[in-house]
Coordinates of C-alpha atoms and ligand atoms in Angstrom, one line a residue:
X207 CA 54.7 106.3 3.4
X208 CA 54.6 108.4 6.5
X209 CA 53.0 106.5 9.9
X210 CA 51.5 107.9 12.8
X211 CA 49.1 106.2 15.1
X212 CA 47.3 106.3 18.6
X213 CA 48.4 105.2 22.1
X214 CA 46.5 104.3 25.3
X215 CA 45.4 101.6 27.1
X216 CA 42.6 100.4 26.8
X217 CA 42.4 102.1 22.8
X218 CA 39.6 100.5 21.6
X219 CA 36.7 103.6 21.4
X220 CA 39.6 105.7 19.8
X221 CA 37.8 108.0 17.1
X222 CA 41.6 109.7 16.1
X223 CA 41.8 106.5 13.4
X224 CA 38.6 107.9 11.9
X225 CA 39.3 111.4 12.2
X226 CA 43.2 111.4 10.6
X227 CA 41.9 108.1 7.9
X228 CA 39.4 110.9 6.7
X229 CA 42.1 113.6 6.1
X230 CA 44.8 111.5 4.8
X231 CA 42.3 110.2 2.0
X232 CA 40.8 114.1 1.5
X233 CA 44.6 115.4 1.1
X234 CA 45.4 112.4 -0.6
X235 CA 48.5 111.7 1.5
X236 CA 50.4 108.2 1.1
X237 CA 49.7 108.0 5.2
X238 CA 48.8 105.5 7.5
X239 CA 47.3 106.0 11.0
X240 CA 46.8 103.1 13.5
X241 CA 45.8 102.8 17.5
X242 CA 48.2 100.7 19.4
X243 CA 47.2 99.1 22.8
X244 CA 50.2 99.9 24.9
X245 CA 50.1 99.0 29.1
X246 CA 52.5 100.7 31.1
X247 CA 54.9 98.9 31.5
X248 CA 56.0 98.6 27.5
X249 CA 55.3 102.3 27.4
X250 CA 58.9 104.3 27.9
X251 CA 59.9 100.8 25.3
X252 CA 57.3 102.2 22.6
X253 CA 58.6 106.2 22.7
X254 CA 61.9 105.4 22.6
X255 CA 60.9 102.9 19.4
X256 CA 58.7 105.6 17.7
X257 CA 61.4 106.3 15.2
X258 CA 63.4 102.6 14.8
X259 CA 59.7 101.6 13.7
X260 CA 59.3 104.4 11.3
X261 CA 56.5 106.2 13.1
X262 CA 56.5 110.2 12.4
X263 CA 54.7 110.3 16.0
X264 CA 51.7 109.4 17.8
X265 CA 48.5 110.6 19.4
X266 CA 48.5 109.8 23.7
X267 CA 45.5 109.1 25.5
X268 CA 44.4 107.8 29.0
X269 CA 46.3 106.8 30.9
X270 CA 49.6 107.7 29.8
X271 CA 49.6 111.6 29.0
X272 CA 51.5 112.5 32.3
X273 CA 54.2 109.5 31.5
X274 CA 54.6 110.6 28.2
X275 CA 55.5 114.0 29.5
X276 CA 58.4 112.7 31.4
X277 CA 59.4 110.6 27.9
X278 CA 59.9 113.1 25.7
X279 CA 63.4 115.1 25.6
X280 CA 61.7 118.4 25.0
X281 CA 58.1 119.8 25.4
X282 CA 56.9 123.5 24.6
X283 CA 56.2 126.4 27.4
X284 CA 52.2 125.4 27.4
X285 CA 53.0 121.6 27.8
X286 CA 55.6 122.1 30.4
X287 CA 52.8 123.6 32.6
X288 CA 50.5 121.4 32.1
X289 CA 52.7 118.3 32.6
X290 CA 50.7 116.3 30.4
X291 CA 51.0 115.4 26.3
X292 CA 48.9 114.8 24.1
X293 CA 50.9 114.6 20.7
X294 CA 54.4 113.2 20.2
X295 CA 56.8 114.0 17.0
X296 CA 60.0 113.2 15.5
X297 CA 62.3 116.1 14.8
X298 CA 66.0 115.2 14.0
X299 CA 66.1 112.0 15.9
X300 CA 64.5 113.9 19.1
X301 CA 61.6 112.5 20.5
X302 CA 59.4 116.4 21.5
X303 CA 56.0 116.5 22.6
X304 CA 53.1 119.1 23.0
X305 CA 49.6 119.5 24.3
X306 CA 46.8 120.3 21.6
X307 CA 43.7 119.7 23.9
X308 CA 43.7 123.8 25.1
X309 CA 44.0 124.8 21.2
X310 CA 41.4 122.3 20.5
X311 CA 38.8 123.7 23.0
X312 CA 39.2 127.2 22.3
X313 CA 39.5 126.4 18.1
X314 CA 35.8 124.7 18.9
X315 CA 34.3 127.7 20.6
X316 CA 35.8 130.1 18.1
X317 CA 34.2 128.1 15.4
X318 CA 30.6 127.5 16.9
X319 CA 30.5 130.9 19.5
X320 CA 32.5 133.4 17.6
X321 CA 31.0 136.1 19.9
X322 CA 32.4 134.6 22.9
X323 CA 35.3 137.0 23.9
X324 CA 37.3 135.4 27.4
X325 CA 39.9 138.1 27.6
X326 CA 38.3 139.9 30.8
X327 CA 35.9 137.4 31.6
X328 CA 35.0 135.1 34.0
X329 CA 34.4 131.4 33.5
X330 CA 33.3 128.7 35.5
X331 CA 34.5 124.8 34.9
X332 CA 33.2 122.0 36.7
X333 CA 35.9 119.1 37.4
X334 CA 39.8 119.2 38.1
X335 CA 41.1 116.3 36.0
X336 CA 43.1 116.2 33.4
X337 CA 41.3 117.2 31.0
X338 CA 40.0 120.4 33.3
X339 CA 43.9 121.1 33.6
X340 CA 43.9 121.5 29.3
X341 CA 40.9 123.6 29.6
X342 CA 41.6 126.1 32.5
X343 CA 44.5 126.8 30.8
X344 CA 43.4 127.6 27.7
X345 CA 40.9 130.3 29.5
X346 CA 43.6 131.8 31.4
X347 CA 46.2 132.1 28.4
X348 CA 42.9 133.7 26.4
X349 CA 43.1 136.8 29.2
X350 CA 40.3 135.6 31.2
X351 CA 40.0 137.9 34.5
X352 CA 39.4 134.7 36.4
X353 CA 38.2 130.8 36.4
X354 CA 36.0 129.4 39.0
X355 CA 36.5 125.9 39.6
X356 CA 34.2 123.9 41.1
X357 CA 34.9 120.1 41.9
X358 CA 33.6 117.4 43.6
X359 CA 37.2 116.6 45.8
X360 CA 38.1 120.4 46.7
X361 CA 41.4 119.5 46.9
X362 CA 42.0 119.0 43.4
X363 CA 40.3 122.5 42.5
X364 CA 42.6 123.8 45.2
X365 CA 45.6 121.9 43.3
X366 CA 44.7 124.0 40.2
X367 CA 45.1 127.4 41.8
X368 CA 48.7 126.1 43.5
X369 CA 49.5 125.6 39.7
X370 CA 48.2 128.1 37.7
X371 CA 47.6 130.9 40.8
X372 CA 45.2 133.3 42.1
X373 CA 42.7 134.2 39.2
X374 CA 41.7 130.1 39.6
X375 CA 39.2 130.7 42.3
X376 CA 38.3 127.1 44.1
X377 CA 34.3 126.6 45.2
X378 CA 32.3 124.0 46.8
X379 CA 29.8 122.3 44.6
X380 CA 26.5 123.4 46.4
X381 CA 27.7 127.5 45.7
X382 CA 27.8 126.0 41.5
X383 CA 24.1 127.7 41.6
X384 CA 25.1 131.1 42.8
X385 CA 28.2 131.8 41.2
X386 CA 27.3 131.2 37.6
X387 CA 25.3 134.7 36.6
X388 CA 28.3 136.1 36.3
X389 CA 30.2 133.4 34.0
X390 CA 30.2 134.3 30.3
X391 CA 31.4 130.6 30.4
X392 CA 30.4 127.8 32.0
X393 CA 32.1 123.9 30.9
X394 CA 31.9 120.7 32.1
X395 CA 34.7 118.9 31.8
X396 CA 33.4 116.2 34.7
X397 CA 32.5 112.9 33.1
X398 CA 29.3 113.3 34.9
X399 CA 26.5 112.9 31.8
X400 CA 29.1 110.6 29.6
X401 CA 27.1 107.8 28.1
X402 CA 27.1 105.2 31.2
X403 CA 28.5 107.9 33.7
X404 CA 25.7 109.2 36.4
X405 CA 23.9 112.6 35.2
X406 CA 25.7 116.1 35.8
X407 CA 22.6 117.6 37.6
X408 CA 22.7 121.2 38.3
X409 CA 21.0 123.9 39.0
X410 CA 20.9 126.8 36.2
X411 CA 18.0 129.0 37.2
X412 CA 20.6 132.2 38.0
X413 CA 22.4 131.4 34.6
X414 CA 22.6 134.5 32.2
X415 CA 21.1 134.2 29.3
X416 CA 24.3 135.9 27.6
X417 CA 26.5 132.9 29.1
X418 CA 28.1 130.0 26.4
X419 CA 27.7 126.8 27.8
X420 CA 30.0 124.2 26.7
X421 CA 30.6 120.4 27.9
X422 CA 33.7 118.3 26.5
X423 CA 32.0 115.1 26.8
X424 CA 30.7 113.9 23.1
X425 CA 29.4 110.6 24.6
X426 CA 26.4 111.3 23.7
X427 CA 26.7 114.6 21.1
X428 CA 24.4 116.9 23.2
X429 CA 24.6 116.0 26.7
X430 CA 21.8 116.5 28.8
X431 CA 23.8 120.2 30.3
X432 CA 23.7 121.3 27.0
X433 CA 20.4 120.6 26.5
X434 CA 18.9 122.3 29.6
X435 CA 21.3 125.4 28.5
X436 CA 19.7 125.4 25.2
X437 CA 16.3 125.3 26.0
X438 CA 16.8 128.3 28.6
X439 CA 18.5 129.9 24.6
X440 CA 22.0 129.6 25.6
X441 CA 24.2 129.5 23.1
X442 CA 26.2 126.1 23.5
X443 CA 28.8 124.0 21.8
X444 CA 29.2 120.4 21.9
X445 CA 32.5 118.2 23.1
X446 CA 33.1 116.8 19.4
X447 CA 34.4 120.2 18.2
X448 CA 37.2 120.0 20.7
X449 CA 37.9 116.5 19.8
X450 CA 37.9 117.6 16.0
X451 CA 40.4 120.4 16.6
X452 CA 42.8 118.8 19.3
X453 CA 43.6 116.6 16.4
X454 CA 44.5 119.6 13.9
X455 CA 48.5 120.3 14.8
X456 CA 49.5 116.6 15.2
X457 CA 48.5 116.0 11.7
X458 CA 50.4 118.8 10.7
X459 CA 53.1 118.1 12.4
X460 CA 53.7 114.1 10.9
X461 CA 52.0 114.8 7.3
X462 CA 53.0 118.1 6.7
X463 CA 49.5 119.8 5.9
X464 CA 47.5 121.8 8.1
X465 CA 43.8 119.7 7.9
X466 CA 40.3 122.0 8.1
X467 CA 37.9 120.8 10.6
X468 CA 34.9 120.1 8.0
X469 CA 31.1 119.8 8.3
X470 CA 31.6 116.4 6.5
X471 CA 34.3 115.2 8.7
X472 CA 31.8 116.3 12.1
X473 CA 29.2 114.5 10.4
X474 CA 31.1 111.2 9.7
X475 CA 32.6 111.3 13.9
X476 CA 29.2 111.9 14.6
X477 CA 27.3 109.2 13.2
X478 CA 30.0 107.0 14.7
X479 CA 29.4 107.8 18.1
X480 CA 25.4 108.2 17.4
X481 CA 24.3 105.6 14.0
X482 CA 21.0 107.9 14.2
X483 CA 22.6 111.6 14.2
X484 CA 21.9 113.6 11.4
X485 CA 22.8 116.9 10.5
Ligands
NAP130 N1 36.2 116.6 23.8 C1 37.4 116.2 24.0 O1 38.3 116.4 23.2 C2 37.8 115.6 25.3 C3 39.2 115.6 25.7 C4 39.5 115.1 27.0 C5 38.6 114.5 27.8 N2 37.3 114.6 27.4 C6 36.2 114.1 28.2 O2 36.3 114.8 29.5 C7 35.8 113.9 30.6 C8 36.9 114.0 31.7 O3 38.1 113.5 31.3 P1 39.4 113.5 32.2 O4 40.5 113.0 31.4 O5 39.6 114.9 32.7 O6 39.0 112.5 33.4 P2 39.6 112.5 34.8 O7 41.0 113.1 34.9 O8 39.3 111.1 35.4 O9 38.7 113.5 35.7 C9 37.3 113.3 35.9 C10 36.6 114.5 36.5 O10 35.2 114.1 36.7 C11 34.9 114.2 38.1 N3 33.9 113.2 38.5 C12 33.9 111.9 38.1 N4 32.9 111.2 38.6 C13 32.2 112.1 39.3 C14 31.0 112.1 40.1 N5 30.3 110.9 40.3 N6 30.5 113.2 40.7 C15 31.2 114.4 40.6 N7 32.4 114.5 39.9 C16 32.8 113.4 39.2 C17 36.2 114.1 38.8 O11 36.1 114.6 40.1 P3 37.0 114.1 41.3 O12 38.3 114.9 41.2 O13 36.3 114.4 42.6 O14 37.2 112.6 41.1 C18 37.1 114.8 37.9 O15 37.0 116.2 38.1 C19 35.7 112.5 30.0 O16 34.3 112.3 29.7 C20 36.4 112.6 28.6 O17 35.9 111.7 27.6 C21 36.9 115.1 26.2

């Protein structure tokens, strides 16, 4: 039986037990996947353990992806930039991780905004956390021409550009409104308009009508961002398809099959997070 399972702490709301339970049963794997509470201190204890415990990796989540990254004897080129991991595997006794959250994103929008082509283009994201970090990334490995970041500490934006350089282009929050007609892209990757979280309230009168709005927030499905875009006839794609495809490669890598991202399987996360979604 192979075993992988899920780290973080707190682990509780965890959906990767759902999401891996469904494709071990569809493939019909002898598997197990579990979520492990793990506080920071037991953490570099666990990692080293993965293997003595007969784990073929695990999933990492808040707070320990940057922790992790300084855990694991090797990482690939993406993951070494972004300092943060998301997945961790066993490979001949070593202990290597990666980052799928970038391939997740831009798997989603190829999936529900096939026309959406970033090489070129400019996008806009809102926030400078880690998940922001995954995400602006991803848009500048896809060719974009440039990624305009706007965040509520500047700093942090700022931080971005240092990393990644000059086509991440740092704004205040009030200029949000002016800058976006000429975004193909605009995400949210704030958790401003997460279930309990204060509203992300802007203002999208100048957005094009040509522009893919996306939010990686799932809490709830359609935030109310997407909403507003959608009613103005944006095209827009929820937070649950990234979610759905960060999760793709780490299965791969422990069971040794490369899972699909189904309708059924989006429909079964979904009602999970809302008991009265339906398709
Ligand atoms: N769909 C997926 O697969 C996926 C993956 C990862 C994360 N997420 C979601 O993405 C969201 C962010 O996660 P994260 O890990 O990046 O969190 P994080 O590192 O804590 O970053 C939070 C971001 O939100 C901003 N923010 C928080 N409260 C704010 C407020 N009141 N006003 C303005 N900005 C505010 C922060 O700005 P400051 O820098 O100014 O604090 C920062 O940019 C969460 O909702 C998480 O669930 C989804």
């Amino acid at each position: 039986m192979i075993k992988a399972c899920v780290i973080g702490w707190p682990i509780s709301h965890s959906r990767s037990p759902l999401i891996h339970g469904y494709w071990l049963k569809k493939y019909g794997i002898d598997g197990s996947y579990s979520r492990h509470p793990v506080e920071p201190t037991s953490l570099a204890g666990f990692i080293g353990g993965l293997d003595g415990a007969g784990f073929a990796g695990c999933n990492v989540t808040i707070p320990h992806k940057e922790a992790v990254f300084n855990l694991v004897e090797r990482a690939d080129e993406t993951t070494e930039r972004l300092g943060a991991v998301n997945t961790v595997y066993l490979r001949h006794g070593k202990v290597l991780g990666t980052n799928t959250d970038g391939e997740g994103f831009i798997n989603s929008l190829r999936q529900h905004a096939p026309s959406l082509r970033l090489a070129g283009s400019r996008a806009m994201v809102l926030g400078a956390g880690g998940a922001s970090l995954a995400v602006v990334n991803a848009i500048l490995e896809q060719g974009a021409e440039g990624v305009v970041v706007a965040n509520r500490t500047r700093e942090k934006a700022q931080q971005l550009r240092n990393r990644f350089g000059l086509r991440v282009v740092p704004i205040e929050w009030h200029e949000i409104p002016d800058r976006l007609a000429s975004c193909s892209l605009l995400v949210n990757t704030t958790s401003l308009g997460m279930t309990g979280q204060p509203e992300l309230d802007i203002d999208l009168s100048q957005l094009s009508q040509d522009t893919i709005v996306t939010d990686i927030v799932y809490t709830p499905l359609r935030t109310k961002l997407l909403e507003q875009a959608a009613v103005r006839g944006n095209i827009v794609v929820e937070g649950l398809g990234m979610l759905l495809h960060q999760a793709v490669r780490g299965f791969s890598l422990w069971f040794g099959v490369t899972p699909v991202v189904t309708e059924e399987l989006h429909d079964l996360i979904a009602r999970d997070i809302d008991p009265d979604f339906s398709p």
